[in-house]
Short mmCIF file of C-alpha atoms and ligand atoms in Angstrom, two decimals:
data_model
loop_
_atom_site.label_atom_id
_atom_site.label_comp_id
_atom_site.label_asym_id
_atom_site.label_seq_id
_atom_site.Cartn_x
_atom_site.Cartn_y
_atom_site.Cartn_z
CA MET M 315 -9.23 -20.90 -21.54
CA MET M 316 -5.80 -19.47 -20.22
CA LYS M 317 -5.38 -18.55 -16.50
CA ARG M 318 -6.47 -15.04 -15.50
CA GLU M 319 -5.22 -12.99 -12.36
CA PHE M 320 -6.76 -10.01 -11.27
CA THR M 321 -5.31 -6.63 -9.69
CA ASP M 322 -6.44 -3.34 -9.22
CA ILE M 323 -3.35 -1.58 -11.22
CA LEU M 324 -1.01 -3.15 -13.43
CA ILE M 325 2.23 -1.52 -13.92
CA ILE M 326 4.35 -2.75 -17.17
CA GLY M 327 8.14 -2.33 -16.71
CA ALA M 328 10.32 -2.03 -13.80
CA GLY M 329 12.22 0.87 -14.73
CA PRO M 330 12.64 4.04 -12.82
CA SER M 331 9.41 4.97 -14.52
CA GLY M 332 7.28 2.09 -13.24
CA MET M 333 9.23 1.74 -9.94
CA VAL M 334 8.25 5.41 -9.02
CA SER M 335 4.61 4.58 -9.65
CA ALA M 336 4.49 1.50 -7.97
CA GLY M 337 6.62 3.05 -4.85
CA TYR M 338 3.50 5.62 -4.80
CA LEU M 339 0.53 3.42 -4.86
CA GLN M 340 1.97 1.02 -2.51
CA GLN M 341 2.49 3.79 -0.05
CA HIS M 342 -1.38 4.08 -0.70
CA ASN M 343 -2.38 0.53 -0.17
CA VAL M 344 -3.34 0.10 -3.74
CA GLN M 345 -3.23 -3.90 -5.02
CA LEU M 346 -0.45 -3.90 -7.64
CA LYS M 347 1.26 -6.29 -9.99
CA VAL M 348 4.33 -5.33 -11.98
CA VAL M 349 5.32 -7.44 -15.46
CA GLU M 350 8.92 -6.96 -16.34
CA LYS M 351 10.53 -8.58 -19.36
CA GLN M 352 14.32 -8.95 -18.16
CA GLN M 353 15.65 -10.35 -15.41
CA PHE M 354 17.18 -7.79 -13.06
CA PRO M 355 20.08 -6.61 -12.80
CA ARG M 356 19.93 -5.84 -16.71
CA PHE M 357 21.70 -2.99 -18.60
CA SER M 358 19.92 0.14 -19.42
CA ILE M 359 21.43 3.64 -20.42
CA GLY M 360 20.25 6.70 -19.19
CA GLU M 361 22.86 7.24 -16.55
CA SER M 362 23.17 11.03 -15.55
CA LEU M 363 20.32 12.02 -13.40
CA ILE M 364 19.13 15.83 -13.10
CA PRO M 365 17.90 17.65 -9.88
CA ARG M 366 14.22 17.40 -10.56
CA CYS M 367 14.02 13.75 -10.24
CA MET M 368 14.77 13.63 -6.57
CA ASP M 369 11.79 14.94 -5.63
CA ASN M 370 10.01 12.23 -7.47
CA PHE M 371 12.00 9.67 -5.74
CA ALA M 372 11.38 11.40 -2.58
CA GLU M 373 7.65 11.31 -3.13
CA ALA M 374 7.80 7.62 -4.20
CA GLY M 375 9.85 6.69 -0.69
CA LEU M 376 12.73 5.58 -2.65
CA LEU M 377 15.33 8.24 -1.60
CA GLU M 378 16.60 6.97 1.40
CA ILE M 379 17.40 3.36 0.07
CA ILE M 380 19.09 5.21 -3.24
CA GLU M 381 21.18 7.40 -1.03
CA LYS M 382 22.54 4.27 0.82
CA HIS M 383 24.11 2.97 -2.06
CA GLY M 384 26.93 5.33 -2.48
CA PHE M 385 26.53 6.54 -6.00
CA GLN M 386 28.34 9.06 -7.51
CA LYS M 387 27.04 12.42 -6.48
CA LYS M 388 26.50 15.09 -9.31
CA PHE M 389 26.26 18.60 -8.38
CA GLY M 390 26.39 20.06 -11.87
CA ALA M 391 27.68 19.48 -15.65
CA ARG M 392 30.58 20.41 -17.76
CA PHE M 393 30.54 21.34 -21.56
CA ILE M 394 33.40 21.73 -23.61
CA LYS M 395 34.29 22.57 -26.93
CA ASP M 396 37.64 23.01 -27.95
CA ASP M 397 39.30 25.96 -25.25
CA LYS M 398 35.73 27.01 -24.61
CA VAL M 399 34.08 25.49 -20.96
CA GLY M 400 30.77 26.34 -19.97
CA GLU M 401 30.09 24.83 -16.42
CA PHE M 402 26.86 24.71 -14.50
CA ASP M 403 26.49 24.64 -10.80
CA PHE M 404 23.10 23.55 -9.80
CA SER M 405 23.43 25.24 -6.18
CA GLN M 406 23.65 28.45 -8.54
CA LYS M 407 20.15 28.05 -10.22
CA PHE M 408 17.42 29.98 -10.49
CA GLY M 409 14.32 29.03 -8.00
CA GLU M 410 13.96 26.48 -5.56
CA GLY M 411 14.68 22.70 -6.16
CA TRP M 412 17.35 20.24 -5.59
CA ASP M 413 21.15 21.05 -5.58
CA TRP M 414 22.50 17.82 -6.53
CA THR M 415 21.51 14.32 -7.72
CA TRP M 416 23.44 11.16 -8.59
CA GLN M 417 25.42 9.55 -11.79
CA VAL M 418 24.52 5.76 -11.89
CA PRO M 419 25.18 2.55 -13.50
CA ARG M 420 21.58 1.61 -14.34
CA ALA M 421 21.77 -2.00 -14.04
CA ASP M 422 22.76 -1.54 -10.22
CA PHE M 423 20.59 1.64 -9.69
CA ASP M 424 17.25 -0.06 -11.36
CA HIS M 425 17.94 -3.36 -9.26
CA VAL M 426 17.96 -1.15 -5.95
CA LEU M 427 14.76 0.16 -6.95
CA ALA M 428 12.93 -2.97 -7.79
CA LYS M 429 14.41 -4.81 -4.77
CA GLU M 430 12.92 -2.10 -2.47
CA ILE M 431 9.70 -2.23 -4.00
CA GLN M 432 9.34 -6.05 -4.02
CA SER M 433 10.50 -5.93 -0.03
CA ARG M 434 7.51 -3.61 0.46
CA GLY M 435 5.28 -6.65 -0.92
CA VAL M 436 4.85 -5.72 -4.20
CA ASP M 437 4.77 -8.67 -6.72
CA ILE M 438 7.14 -8.04 -9.78
CA ALA M 439 7.11 -10.89 -11.98
CA PHE M 440 10.30 -10.81 -13.97
CA GLU M 441 11.05 -12.64 -17.55
CA THR M 442 7.54 -11.87 -17.96
CA GLU M 443 6.56 -9.98 -20.98
CA VAL M 444 3.58 -8.52 -21.77
CA THR M 445 2.49 -9.30 -25.76
CA ALA M 446 -1.27 -8.53 -26.11
CA ALA M 447 -3.58 -6.25 -24.55
CA ASP M 448 -7.41 -5.93 -25.16
CA PHE M 449 -9.14 -2.83 -23.94
CA SER M 450 -12.82 -3.51 -25.46
CA ASN M 451 -14.45 -4.82 -22.18
CA GLU M 452 -15.12 -3.28 -19.01
CA ASN M 453 -11.40 -3.60 -17.74
CA PRO M 454 -8.62 -3.86 -19.59
CA VAL M 455 -7.01 -7.72 -20.04
CA VAL M 456 -3.42 -8.25 -21.06
CA THR M 457 -1.71 -11.86 -22.17
CA ILE M 458 1.78 -12.41 -20.58
CA GLN M 459 4.25 -14.80 -21.84
CA HIS M 460 6.24 -16.60 -18.84
CA LYS M 461 9.82 -17.79 -19.18
CA ASP M 462 8.99 -21.18 -20.12
CA GLY M 463 6.90 -19.88 -22.70
CA LYS M 464 3.57 -20.42 -20.71
CA GLN M 465 0.85 -17.57 -21.55
CA SER M 466 -1.61 -16.27 -18.92
CA GLU M 467 -3.87 -12.89 -18.85
CA ILE M 468 -4.13 -10.45 -16.29
CA GLU M 469 -7.02 -8.42 -15.80
CA ALA M 470 -6.72 -4.82 -14.35
CA LYS M 471 -8.89 -2.05 -13.45
CA PHE M 472 -6.16 0.24 -15.07
CA VAL M 473 -2.58 -0.22 -16.87
CA ILE M 474 0.29 1.95 -16.31
CA ASP M 475 2.66 1.03 -19.49
CA SER M 476 6.28 2.13 -18.12
CA SER M 477 7.67 -0.13 -20.69
CA GLY M 478 10.51 2.11 -21.86
CA PHE M 479 11.66 1.62 -25.60
CA GLY M 480 9.45 -1.83 -25.64
CA ARG M 481 6.83 1.08 -26.00
CA VAL M 482 3.94 -1.99 -25.48
CA LEU M 483 0.74 -0.24 -25.58
CA PRO M 484 1.92 2.33 -28.39
CA LYS M 485 2.53 -0.66 -30.48
CA LEU M 486 -0.50 -2.73 -29.35
CA LEU M 487 -2.87 0.02 -29.59
CA ASP M 488 -1.38 1.81 -32.59
CA LEU M 489 -0.33 4.90 -30.94
CA GLU M 490 3.26 5.58 -32.24
CA GLN M 491 4.05 8.86 -33.86
CA ALA M 492 7.09 10.14 -35.70
CA SER M 493 9.09 12.63 -33.34
CA THR M 494 9.47 16.14 -34.96
CA LEU M 495 13.07 16.17 -33.56
CA GLU M 496 15.62 15.52 -35.91
CA SER M 497 16.69 12.03 -35.94
CA HIS M 498 20.06 11.43 -33.97
CA SER M 499 21.58 8.24 -32.87
CA SER M 500 24.11 7.15 -30.44
CA VAL M 501 26.97 4.46 -29.66
CA PHE M 502 28.06 3.96 -26.10
CA THR M 503 30.17 1.48 -23.91
CA HIS M 504 31.89 1.09 -20.03
CA ILE M 505 35.58 1.40 -19.25
CA GLU M 506 37.09 0.53 -15.99
CA GLU M 507 39.51 3.72 -15.17
CA THR M 508 42.10 2.43 -13.34
CA ILE M 509 43.81 5.40 -13.16
CA ARG M 510 41.09 8.29 -12.81
CA PRO M 511 42.05 11.58 -11.85
CA GLN M 512 41.15 12.84 -8.08
CA GLY M 513 38.28 15.54 -7.97
CA LYS M 514 36.35 17.29 -10.52
CA GLU M 515 38.24 15.60 -13.27
CA GLY M 516 37.20 12.14 -12.18
CA GLU M 517 33.75 12.88 -11.04
CA LEU M 518 32.29 15.74 -13.34
CA ILE M 519 29.86 14.73 -16.07
CA THR M 520 31.33 16.25 -18.75
CA PHE M 521 29.90 16.79 -22.50
CA GLU M 522 32.67 17.61 -25.66
CA VAL M 523 31.33 19.11 -28.44
CA LEU M 524 33.07 17.71 -31.38
CA GLU M 525 30.79 19.25 -34.09
CA THR M 526 27.63 21.45 -33.29
CA GLN M 527 25.55 18.35 -34.12
CA VAL M 528 27.96 15.61 -32.64
CA TRP M 529 28.74 15.33 -28.94
CA PHE M 530 30.55 12.81 -26.47
CA TRP M 531 29.57 12.11 -22.92
CA TYR M 532 31.93 11.21 -19.80
CA ILE M 533 30.16 9.97 -17.18
CA PRO M 534 32.04 8.62 -13.96
CA PHE M 535 30.48 6.28 -11.45
CA SER M 536 31.46 5.68 -7.75
CA ASN M 537 32.46 1.75 -8.68
CA GLY M 538 35.46 2.85 -10.97
CA LYS M 539 33.39 2.60 -13.99
CA THR M 540 33.02 5.23 -16.34
CA SER M 541 30.30 5.69 -19.42
CA LEU M 542 31.29 6.82 -22.56
CA GLY M 543 29.13 7.69 -25.41
CA PHE M 544 28.73 9.71 -28.74
CA VAL M 545 25.49 11.36 -30.07
CA ALA M 546 25.04 12.54 -33.71
CA PRO M 547 23.05 12.52 -36.52
CA THR M 548 22.58 9.09 -37.84
CA GLU M 549 24.75 9.21 -40.97
CA TRP M 550 27.65 10.46 -39.17
CA PHE M 551 28.32 7.11 -37.88
CA ASP M 552 28.90 5.72 -41.42
CA GLN M 553 32.41 6.99 -41.49
CA PHE M 554 33.63 4.52 -39.02
CA ASP M 555 34.80 1.10 -39.38
CA LYS M 556 32.32 -1.71 -39.35
CA ASP M 557 33.60 -3.48 -36.17
CA PRO M 558 31.71 -1.69 -33.42
CA GLU M 559 35.03 -1.99 -31.19
CA VAL M 560 37.56 -0.48 -33.76
CA SER M 561 35.09 2.04 -34.75
CA PHE M 562 34.62 3.13 -31.11
CA MET M 563 37.98 3.71 -30.78
CA GLN M 564 38.31 5.52 -33.91
CA MET M 565 35.39 8.16 -32.77
CA ILE M 566 37.30 8.32 -29.47
CA SER M 567 40.60 9.43 -31.36
CA LYS M 568 38.51 12.43 -32.42
CA LEU M 569 38.50 13.86 -29.12
CA ASN M 570 40.12 17.03 -28.14
CA TYR M 571 40.03 17.36 -24.35
CA TYR M 572 39.88 13.59 -23.65
CA LYS M 573 42.42 13.08 -26.11
CA GLY M 574 44.71 9.94 -25.07
CA ARG M 575 42.58 9.70 -21.78
CA PHE M 576 41.08 6.31 -22.50
CA ASP M 577 43.54 4.72 -25.46
CA ASN M 578 44.70 1.97 -22.60
CA TYR M 579 41.22 1.21 -21.51
CA PRO M 580 39.54 -2.22 -22.77
CA LEU M 581 35.85 -1.51 -23.45
CA GLU M 582 33.94 -3.43 -20.68
CA PHE M 583 31.29 -4.70 -23.53
CA ILE M 584 30.85 -4.42 -27.15
CA PRO M 585 29.57 -0.62 -27.85
CA LYS M 586 25.88 -0.81 -27.96
CA ASN M 587 24.16 1.14 -30.40
CA ILE M 588 20.61 3.02 -30.62
CA LYS M 589 19.51 4.36 -33.60
CA HIS M 590 16.92 7.32 -34.34
CA ILE M 591 16.56 8.17 -30.71
CA ALA M 592 13.70 10.39 -30.27
CA LYS M 593 10.22 9.05 -29.85
CA SER M 594 6.71 10.22 -29.74
CA VAL M 595 3.21 9.03 -29.52
CA LYS M 596 -0.52 10.30 -30.52
CA CYS M 597 -1.92 10.78 -27.00
CA LEU M 598 -0.28 10.13 -23.50
CA TYR M 599 -3.57 8.20 -22.05
CA GLY M 600 -6.73 6.79 -22.84
CA ASP M 601 -9.33 4.64 -21.33
CA LYS M 602 -7.90 3.05 -18.50
CA PHE M 603 -4.61 3.37 -19.34
CA ALA M 604 -1.50 6.05 -19.14
CA LEU M 605 1.81 6.06 -20.98
CA THR M 606 4.73 7.00 -18.99
CA GLY M 607 8.45 7.52 -19.36
CA ASN M 608 10.18 6.46 -22.98
CA SER M 609 6.89 4.64 -23.46
CA ALA M 610 5.53 7.99 -23.71
CA GLU M 611 7.89 10.25 -25.25
CA PHE M 612 11.70 10.73 -25.42
CA LEU M 613 13.51 13.55 -26.72
CA ASP M 614 17.23 13.38 -26.83
CA PRO M 615 19.92 12.39 -24.18
CA VAL M 616 21.81 15.98 -24.18
CA PHE M 617 20.12 17.27 -21.11
CA SER M 618 19.67 14.11 -19.33
CA SER M 619 16.22 14.66 -18.97
CA GLY M 620 14.90 11.26 -19.55
CA VAL M 621 14.70 9.67 -15.97
CA SER M 622 13.32 12.94 -14.71
CA PHE M 623 10.52 12.73 -17.11
CA ALA M 624 9.91 9.07 -16.59
CA THR M 625 9.81 9.55 -13.05
CA GLU M 626 7.72 12.85 -13.14
CA SER M 627 5.43 10.85 -15.40
CA GLY M 628 5.09 7.98 -13.54
CA LEU M 629 4.37 9.75 -10.12
CA ARG M 630 1.72 11.85 -11.96
CA ALA M 631 -0.08 8.84 -13.79
CA ALA M 632 -0.04 7.01 -10.21
CA LYS M 633 -1.85 9.90 -8.42
CA LEU M 634 -4.57 10.16 -11.32
CA ALA M 635 -4.75 6.27 -11.54
CA LEU M 636 -5.24 6.12 -7.60
CA LYS M 637 -8.03 9.13 -8.07
CA GLU M 638 -9.91 7.03 -10.48
CA LEU M 639 -9.50 3.57 -8.61
CA ASN M 640 -11.13 6.01 -5.84
CA GLY M 641 -14.28 6.67 -8.06
CA GLU M 642 -13.35 10.10 -8.84
CA GLN M 643 -13.03 11.26 -12.40
CA PRO M 644 -9.28 12.67 -12.59
CA ASP M 645 -8.79 15.08 -15.49
CA TRP M 646 -6.30 13.22 -17.41
CA GLN M 647 -5.99 15.86 -20.03
CA ALA M 648 -5.07 18.94 -18.04
CA ASP M 649 -3.33 17.19 -14.95
CA TYR M 650 -1.36 14.75 -16.86
CA ALA M 651 -0.99 15.45 -20.66
CA ASP M 652 -1.10 19.06 -20.89
CA TYR M 653 0.99 19.23 -17.94
CA MET M 654 3.45 16.52 -19.19
CA LYS M 655 3.57 18.29 -22.50
CA GLU M 656 4.54 21.78 -21.12
CA GLY M 657 7.59 20.19 -19.97
CA ILE M 658 8.40 18.53 -22.89
CA ALA M 659 7.91 21.70 -24.93
CA VAL M 660 10.52 23.46 -22.74
CA PHE M 661 13.10 20.68 -23.34
CA SER M 662 12.02 20.31 -26.99
CA SER M 663 13.30 24.25 -27.40
CA TYR M 664 16.56 23.62 -25.67
CA VAL M 665 17.09 20.36 -27.80
CA ARG M 666 16.33 22.28 -30.89
CA ASP M 667 18.51 25.25 -29.87
CA TRP M 668 21.40 22.91 -28.69
CA TYR M 669 21.65 21.43 -32.39
CA ASN M 670 21.15 24.50 -34.45
CA GLY M 671 24.08 25.77 -32.13
CA ASP M 672 22.39 29.17 -30.41
CA LEU M 673 22.44 27.21 -26.83
CA GLN M 674 25.88 26.44 -27.37
CA ASP M 675 27.04 30.02 -28.45
CA ILE M 676 25.28 31.23 -25.01
CA PHE M 677 27.17 28.34 -23.02
CA PHE M 678 30.54 28.67 -24.39
CA HIS M 679 30.24 32.62 -24.04
CA LYS M 680 33.42 34.16 -22.62
CA SER M 681 31.66 36.45 -19.99
CA PRO M 682 28.02 34.77 -19.82
CA ASN M 683 25.31 37.06 -18.05
CA PRO M 684 25.03 35.49 -14.58
CA GLU M 685 21.17 35.95 -14.35
CA PHE M 686 20.84 34.17 -17.47
CA LYS M 687 23.04 31.54 -16.35
CA ARG M 688 21.31 30.59 -13.44
CA GLN M 689 18.07 30.65 -15.01
CA ILE M 690 19.25 28.50 -17.55
CA CYS M 691 20.68 26.19 -14.79
CA ALA M 692 17.12 25.79 -13.61
CA VAL M 693 16.09 24.12 -16.71
CA LEU M 694 19.23 22.12 -16.87
CA ALA M 695 18.23 20.81 -13.27
CA GLY M 696 14.52 20.14 -14.57
CA TYR M 697 12.62 22.70 -13.39
CA VAL M 698 10.80 23.14 -16.46
CA TRP M 699 7.40 24.07 -14.81
CA ASN M 700 8.59 27.01 -13.09
CA MET M 701 6.80 30.03 -14.80
CA ASP M 702 8.91 32.35 -12.89
CA ASN M 703 11.90 31.74 -14.90
CA PRO M 704 11.95 33.31 -18.47
CA PHE M 705 14.06 30.90 -19.57
CA VAL M 706 10.97 28.29 -18.97
CA LYS M 707 8.34 30.68 -19.84
CA LYS M 708 9.66 32.35 -23.13
CA HIS M 709 11.26 29.02 -23.98
CA GLU M 710 10.36 29.12 -27.68
CA ARG M 711 12.26 32.34 -28.53
CA ILE M 712 14.60 33.38 -25.72
CA ILE M 713 17.68 31.29 -26.42
CA GLY M 714 17.75 32.46 -30.02
CA ALA M 715 17.15 35.94 -28.98
CA VAL M 716 20.10 35.67 -26.68
CA ALA M 717 22.19 33.92 -29.01
CA LYS M 718 21.64 36.68 -31.73
CA PHE M 719 23.02 39.37 -29.40
CA ILE M 720 26.39 37.02 -29.06
CA GLN M 721 26.40 36.16 -32.39
CA LEU M 722 26.44 40.08 -33.31
CA GLU M 723 29.28 40.99 -30.85
CA ASN M 724 31.17 38.43 -32.94
C1 FAD Q 837 21.66 7.34 -25.84
C2 FAD Q 837 20.88 7.24 -24.75
C3 FAD Q 837 21.29 7.99 -23.64
C4 FAD Q 837 20.73 8.79 -22.44
N1 FAD Q 837 21.13 9.23 -21.41
C5 FAD Q 837 20.15 9.50 -20.37
C6 FAD Q 837 20.95 10.16 -19.25
O1 FAD Q 837 22.08 10.59 -19.21
N2 FAD Q 837 19.95 10.50 -18.42
C7 FAD Q 837 18.54 10.40 -18.60
O2 FAD Q 837 17.63 10.67 -17.28
N3 FAD Q 837 18.12 9.82 -19.46
C8 FAD Q 837 19.07 9.19 -20.38
N4 FAD Q 837 18.37 8.78 -21.30
C9 FAD Q 837 16.88 8.47 -21.42
C10 FAD Q 837 16.80 7.16 -20.42
O3 FAD Q 837 17.28 6.03 -20.93
C11 FAD Q 837 15.30 6.91 -20.23
O4 FAD Q 837 14.15 8.07 -20.39
C12 FAD Q 837 14.88 5.96 -19.03
O5 FAD Q 837 15.58 4.80 -18.78
C13 FAD Q 837 13.39 5.97 -19.06
O6 FAD Q 837 12.89 4.94 -18.12
P1 FAD Q 837 11.93 4.44 -18.07
O7 FAD Q 837 11.43 3.88 -16.84
O8 FAD Q 837 10.66 4.68 -18.84
O9 FAD Q 837 12.26 2.90 -19.07
P2 FAD Q 837 13.05 1.75 -18.86
O10 FAD Q 837 14.12 2.27 -17.92
O11 FAD Q 837 13.87 1.35 -20.42
O12 FAD Q 837 12.45 0.54 -18.57
C14 FAD Q 837 11.25 -0.30 -19.01
C15 FAD Q 837 11.30 -1.75 -18.60
O13 FAD Q 837 10.43 -1.79 -19.50
C16 FAD Q 837 10.66 -3.47 -19.59
N5 FAD Q 837 9.83 -4.06 -20.80
C17 FAD Q 837 9.73 -3.40 -22.13
N6 FAD Q 837 9.06 -4.46 -22.68
C18 FAD Q 837 8.29 -5.07 -21.94
C19 FAD Q 837 7.44 -5.77 -22.18
N7 FAD Q 837 6.67 -6.37 -23.17
N8 FAD Q 837 6.59 -6.44 -21.12
C20 FAD Q 837 7.22 -6.27 -19.87
N9 FAD Q 837 8.39 -5.73 -19.70
C21 FAD Q 837 8.78 -4.79 -20.39
C22 FAD Q 837 11.94 -3.40 -20.28
O14 FAD Q 837 12.76 -4.57 -19.84
C23 FAD Q 837 12.52 -2.42 -19.43
O15 FAD Q 837 13.35 -2.95 -17.68
C24 FAD Q 837 19.25 8.42 -22.49
C25 FAD Q 837 18.89 7.59 -23.67
C26 FAD Q 837 19.35 7.37 -24.67
C27 FAD Q 837 18.92 6.81 -25.78
#
């Protein structure tokens, strides 16, 4: 017989999604256990946050500790294509909500969150991997493998799967489904910009568009490091050298706005490559489990929505799981799946319209309509559930319609 321990709620994964769930549940005195495959600090991608996640960190009681670490503040975002610039300032956005957030090296950021949760008495088992799950009994039972190779079991009343691209329950319960979005891939690394321009040029997250479907990110951090990455259709990367460092510099040489700026900096690590980024699932919850963050759905990095969705779903799932523990019967379909899908649908429209060029026509228009810009800015800030915003409410058609007017002008 394998050794078995018991907990009320088991969280798989100690990324932002799992830590926001844990923060909320710990504040409500729930008995918790977190199982995390890696040792922290560990690298993770997803370094540019959007303001909506601040609400979620605040509700999980994590904002103060993050604030203490002095991460680079992010007040907006800039998009550049040739000589055209579209810049968004979150303080100008339509409706309520946070005006700023952070750009973070995720190794440090996620470590800050995990240490805080541990310091509040939550048991996080690092270097411990969930390898199997059995939902056929009254309570779910998962098998975990420890660092020394030994296995044991955890029986929980509810499981929140926040395992990111590990996608533990989608894989074990056959819940994976192809995304409806086109397949893109990404290559990225860090550099240390020893001579970084002062002010905006050295602080503002910037996206340089090389071709309609190909773009580059520049994300400076407060620790002197900078994240550089490319996102493009998977086959775009085939034209470059087989050596990842050589090919990365070949891609860098294609930049226009940033031409020459990074040529003399060694890469901090061999560029990492994630192929076929978009992920989906058949359902977001089931009997005694919920999928959150990337374990549930991931669209595309272009609007930096990943951590916001991860924390939004982590918080929601935690609230409903708490109700379930208290003997209530939460409406997982309406209050979790439908709610999350509404937000996902809005961002899916923006991702589609980014890659078909319509949104880029709006972003790079010489004299953008200021009201439209405010409303789009609120979407970019992550406020995608505000039905007062026409760019949320009519997300399926409005971008195409506005772009058509712009295209007729030209
Ligand atoms: C190229 C690219 C660029 C991106 N850029 C951005 C961006 O700028 N901004 C943004 O917000 N998002 C971005 N994202 C998305 C972002 O990376 C994710 O949405 C976010 O990290 C999801 O958080 P999470 O907590 O769900 O998962 P993660 O942060 O990945 O955490 C999951 C944790 O689960 C653990 N785990 C996995 N398997 C197991 C297992 N079997 N047992 C136990 N533990 C396990 C992992 O070790 C990991 O620590 C980007 C994604 C990509 C691919």
